[in-house]
Amino acid sequence: IIVGLVAFQVATAFFLRDAAWWLILIIAYVVGAFVSHGLWVMIHECGHNLLFKGRAANFLSGILANTPHIIPSSVSFQHYHNRHHTHQGVHDYDADLPDFWEARLFSKSALGKAFWMTLFPFFQVFHTIRLKDNKKADGWIVLNWIVQILFNVAIYMFLGPKAFFYLLISFLFSVGFHPLGARWIQEHYLVLSKDQD
C-alpha cells in the first residue's frame, strides 16, 4: 500500500509538473489530500509496529510513506503519537492538544477555527515544544531528515516547483482545512472535557 500510494503521488506530481496553478490546487484538494491522508494512516500503523514484527522495518516503512509529505515527520510522529495514547488529554504530554493560547484565541469564532484548521500542520509542530520529556534527535530522526531532504531535492530538480508544490499542498490539505481535517477533530475531541470548546 505504501509503495503504491507513494508511486501514485510521484506520478501525479509528474503529470502536473507543467499544469496551471489552479489545476494543481484542485487536484491536490480532490485527489492528493486523500492519498496523503492514506500515507498518514500507514505512518500511524508503522508507529504502532503493525506492518512488521520488527521496529526497524516499521521505521523504514514510515520514512518511505513520509516522502511525499515533503516535511520530515514520520519518526517524530511515531514517538509523540504513542505518548498521545498514553497521556491523552494531558496538556504537558499530549501533542495533539492545542496550546492554551490557541484555545483562547480561536475557540469562540467559526472563522477563527477555520483559520486554525488551515494552519493545523504548523501548530502541530510547535505543540511538541511545550511537552515534558521531549524526544532528542536520534539516528532514526536524522535518517528521516536525510531521506526527506534527498527526496525533496530530487522532486524539485527533476520535476520542478509545481510538482513539489502539489505534494506539499496535498499534505497540508490532508491534515488541514479539508473534510479530512474533520476526522482529526472527531478522533481527538474530548467529549467529557468541560474545558474544550
Short mmCIF file of C-alpha atoms in Angstrom, two decimals:
data_model
loop_
_atom_site.label_atom_id
_atom_site.label_comp_id
_atom_site.label_asym_id
_atom_site.label_seq_id
_atom_site.Cartn_x
_atom_site.Cartn_y
_atom_site.Cartn_z
CA ILE A 1 0.00 0.00 0.00
CA ILE A 2 2.79 2.42 0.93
CA VAL A 3 4.73 1.81 -2.29
CA GLY A 4 1.54 2.21 -4.34
CA LEU A 5 0.50 5.46 -2.65
CA VAL A 6 3.99 6.96 -2.89
CA ALA A 7 4.21 5.97 -6.56
CA PHE A 8 0.76 7.46 -7.21
CA GLN A 9 1.71 10.78 -5.62
CA VAL A 10 5.00 10.99 -7.52
CA ALA A 11 3.27 10.06 -10.80
CA THR A 12 0.59 12.69 -10.21
CA ALA A 13 3.27 15.27 -9.42
CA PHE A 14 4.99 14.28 -12.68
CA PHE A 15 1.81 14.80 -14.72
CA LEU A 16 1.14 18.16 -13.02
CA ARG A 17 4.70 19.49 -13.43
CA ASP A 18 3.61 21.91 -16.20
CA ALA A 19 -0.06 22.32 -15.26
CA ALA A 20 -1.82 25.57 -14.38
CA TRP A 21 -1.62 26.52 -10.71
CA TRP A 22 -5.42 26.43 -10.34
CA LEU A 23 -5.49 22.83 -11.63
CA ILE A 24 -2.72 21.82 -9.22
CA LEU A 25 -4.73 23.24 -6.30
CA ILE A 26 -7.90 21.43 -7.36
CA ILE A 27 -6.16 18.07 -7.90
CA ALA A 28 -4.32 18.46 -4.58
CA TYR A 29 -7.62 19.12 -2.79
CA VAL A 30 -9.73 16.48 -4.56
CA VAL A 31 -7.15 13.69 -5.05
CA GLY A 32 -3.79 14.41 -3.41
CA ALA A 33 -5.18 15.11 0.06
CA PHE A 34 -6.80 11.68 0.19
CA VAL A 35 -3.64 9.91 -0.95
CA SER A 36 -1.55 11.92 1.51
CA HIS A 37 -4.01 11.09 4.27
CA GLY A 38 -3.73 7.42 3.36
CA LEU A 39 0.02 7.73 3.81
CA TRP A 40 -0.61 9.25 7.26
CA VAL A 41 -2.70 6.22 8.13
CA MET A 42 0.20 4.00 7.08
CA ILE A 43 2.65 6.08 9.18
CA HIS A 44 0.25 5.64 12.09
CA GLU A 45 0.23 1.87 11.60
CA CYS A 46 4.04 1.86 11.44
CA GLY A 47 4.10 3.83 14.68
CA HIS A 48 2.21 1.02 16.39
CA ASN A 49 4.54 -1.58 14.80
CA LEU A 50 1.63 -3.16 12.93
CA LEU A 51 3.20 -3.61 9.48
CA PHE A 52 6.18 -5.72 10.51
CA LYS A 53 7.27 -7.54 13.65
CA GLY A 54 10.48 -5.53 13.99
CA ARG A 55 10.69 -1.84 14.84
CA ALA A 56 13.36 -1.12 12.21
CA ALA A 57 11.17 -2.28 9.31
CA ASN A 58 8.28 -0.20 10.65
CA PHE A 59 10.51 2.88 10.98
CA LEU A 60 11.80 2.43 7.42
CA SER A 61 8.28 1.93 6.06
CA GLY A 62 7.12 5.06 7.86
CA ILE A 63 10.02 7.05 6.41
CA LEU A 64 9.10 5.86 2.90
CA ALA A 65 5.44 6.76 3.47
CA ASN A 66 6.55 10.20 4.67
CA THR A 67 8.43 11.15 1.48
CA PRO A 68 5.50 12.69 -0.47
CA HIS A 69 4.62 14.81 2.57
CA ILE A 70 7.73 16.99 1.98
CA ILE A 71 8.08 17.67 5.74
CA PRO A 72 10.11 15.02 7.63
CA SER A 73 7.77 13.91 10.39
CA SER A 74 7.27 10.14 10.44
CA VAL A 75 9.71 9.18 13.19
CA SER A 76 8.82 12.14 15.42
CA PHE A 77 5.11 11.49 14.86
CA GLN A 78 5.54 7.87 15.94
CA HIS A 79 7.16 8.96 19.20
CA TYR A 80 4.68 11.71 20.07
CA HIS A 81 1.67 9.75 18.90
CA ASN A 82 2.44 6.88 21.26
CA ARG A 83 2.73 9.39 24.09
CA HIS A 84 -0.63 10.82 22.98
CA HIS A 85 -2.18 7.38 23.53
CA THR A 86 -0.60 7.06 26.95
CA HIS A 87 -1.45 10.60 28.13
CA GLN A 88 -4.49 11.58 26.06
CA GLY A 89 -5.88 14.90 27.22
CA VAL A 90 -2.89 15.75 29.46
CA HIS A 91 -1.58 19.13 28.26
CA ASP A 92 2.06 18.54 29.24
CA TYR A 93 2.34 15.21 27.38
CA ASP A 94 -0.26 15.19 24.57
CA ALA A 95 0.97 16.98 21.43
CA ASP A 96 -2.46 16.61 19.81
CA LEU A 97 -3.96 19.15 22.21
CA PRO A 98 -3.91 22.81 21.24
CA ASP A 99 -1.84 25.04 23.45
CA PHE A 100 -3.81 27.15 25.95
CA TRP A 101 -3.20 30.36 23.98
CA GLU A 102 -4.52 28.67 20.80
CA ALA A 103 -7.70 27.61 22.55
CA ARG A 104 -8.26 31.13 23.89
CA LEU A 105 -7.50 32.80 20.57
CA PHE A 106 -9.57 30.56 18.26
CA SER A 107 -12.20 28.93 20.49
CA LYS A 108 -15.27 31.16 20.04
CA SER A 109 -15.20 32.14 16.37
CA ALA A 110 -16.11 29.85 13.45
CA LEU A 111 -13.81 31.88 11.20
CA GLY A 112 -11.03 31.61 13.79
CA LYS A 113 -11.48 27.85 13.99
CA ALA A 114 -11.36 27.60 10.18
CA PHE A 115 -8.12 29.61 10.21
CA TRP A 116 -6.73 27.34 12.95
CA MET A 117 -7.61 24.23 10.89
CA THR A 118 -5.86 25.73 7.86
CA LEU A 119 -2.69 26.18 9.92
CA PHE A 120 -3.07 22.98 11.94
CA PRO A 121 0.01 21.27 10.42
CA PHE A 122 2.18 24.18 11.58
CA PHE A 123 0.61 24.41 15.03
CA GLN A 124 1.10 20.66 15.47
CA VAL A 125 4.86 21.01 15.07
CA PHE A 126 5.05 23.64 17.80
CA HIS A 127 2.91 21.64 20.22
CA THR A 128 5.88 19.35 20.82
CA ILE A 129 7.96 22.23 22.22
CA ARG A 130 5.79 22.55 25.33
CA LEU A 131 5.89 18.85 26.17
CA LYS A 132 7.79 17.50 29.11
CA ASP A 133 10.41 14.88 28.32
CA ASN A 134 10.85 15.88 24.67
CA LYS A 135 12.48 13.36 22.37
CA LYS A 136 16.06 14.15 21.46
CA ALA A 137 17.22 13.64 17.90
CA ASP A 138 18.37 10.07 17.36
CA GLY A 139 19.60 8.11 14.36
CA TRP A 140 16.08 7.42 13.10
CA ILE A 141 15.13 11.09 13.18
CA VAL A 142 18.34 12.00 11.37
CA LEU A 143 17.68 9.31 8.75
CA ASN A 144 14.11 10.61 8.30
CA TRP A 145 15.50 14.12 7.65
CA ILE A 146 18.22 12.93 5.25
CA VAL A 147 15.83 10.78 3.19
CA GLN A 148 13.27 13.59 3.10
CA ILE A 149 15.79 16.23 2.01
CA LEU A 150 17.12 13.96 -0.75
CA PHE A 151 13.58 13.21 -1.93
CA ASN A 152 12.61 16.89 -1.89
CA VAL A 153 15.70 17.94 -3.85
CA ALA A 154 15.10 15.19 -6.41
CA ILE A 155 11.45 16.19 -6.90
CA TYR A 156 12.33 19.86 -7.26
CA MET A 157 15.30 19.26 -9.58
CA PHE A 158 13.74 16.62 -11.86
CA LEU A 159 10.03 17.51 -11.79
CA GLY A 160 10.12 21.20 -10.92
CA PRO A 161 8.47 23.59 -8.45
CA LYS A 162 4.89 22.81 -9.47
CA ALA A 163 5.33 19.11 -8.74
CA PHE A 164 6.93 19.99 -5.40
CA PHE A 165 4.09 22.38 -4.60
CA TYR A 166 1.49 19.73 -5.49
CA LEU A 167 2.98 17.33 -2.94
CA LEU A 168 3.26 19.99 -0.26
CA ILE A 169 -0.25 21.34 -0.67
CA SER A 170 -1.67 17.78 -0.77
CA PHE A 171 -0.02 17.20 2.60
CA LEU A 172 -1.35 20.47 4.04
CA PHE A 173 -4.88 19.72 2.84
CA SER A 174 -4.71 16.18 4.24
CA VAL A 175 -4.41 17.45 7.81
CA GLY A 176 -5.79 20.97 7.48
CA PHE A 177 -8.88 22.78 6.21
CA HIS A 178 -10.43 19.89 4.31
CA PRO A 179 -13.16 17.32 5.05
CA LEU A 180 -10.30 15.05 6.19
CA GLY A 181 -9.43 17.65 8.82
CA ALA A 182 -12.78 16.93 10.44
CA ARG A 183 -11.56 13.40 11.06
CA TRP A 184 -8.66 14.73 13.14
CA ILE A 185 -11.12 16.73 15.25
CA GLN A 186 -13.58 13.86 15.58
CA GLU A 187 -10.85 11.48 16.56
CA HIS A 188 -9.35 13.73 19.22
CA TYR A 189 -12.27 15.73 20.59
CA LEU A 190 -12.56 15.16 24.33
CA VAL A 191 -16.31 14.77 24.84
CA LEU A 192 -16.14 14.75 28.62
CA SER A 193 -13.82 17.74 28.94
CA LYS A 194 -15.57 20.85 30.26
CA ASP A 195 -12.53 22.91 29.18
CA GLN A 196 -12.83 22.06 25.49
CA ASP A 197 -14.91 24.44 23.37
#
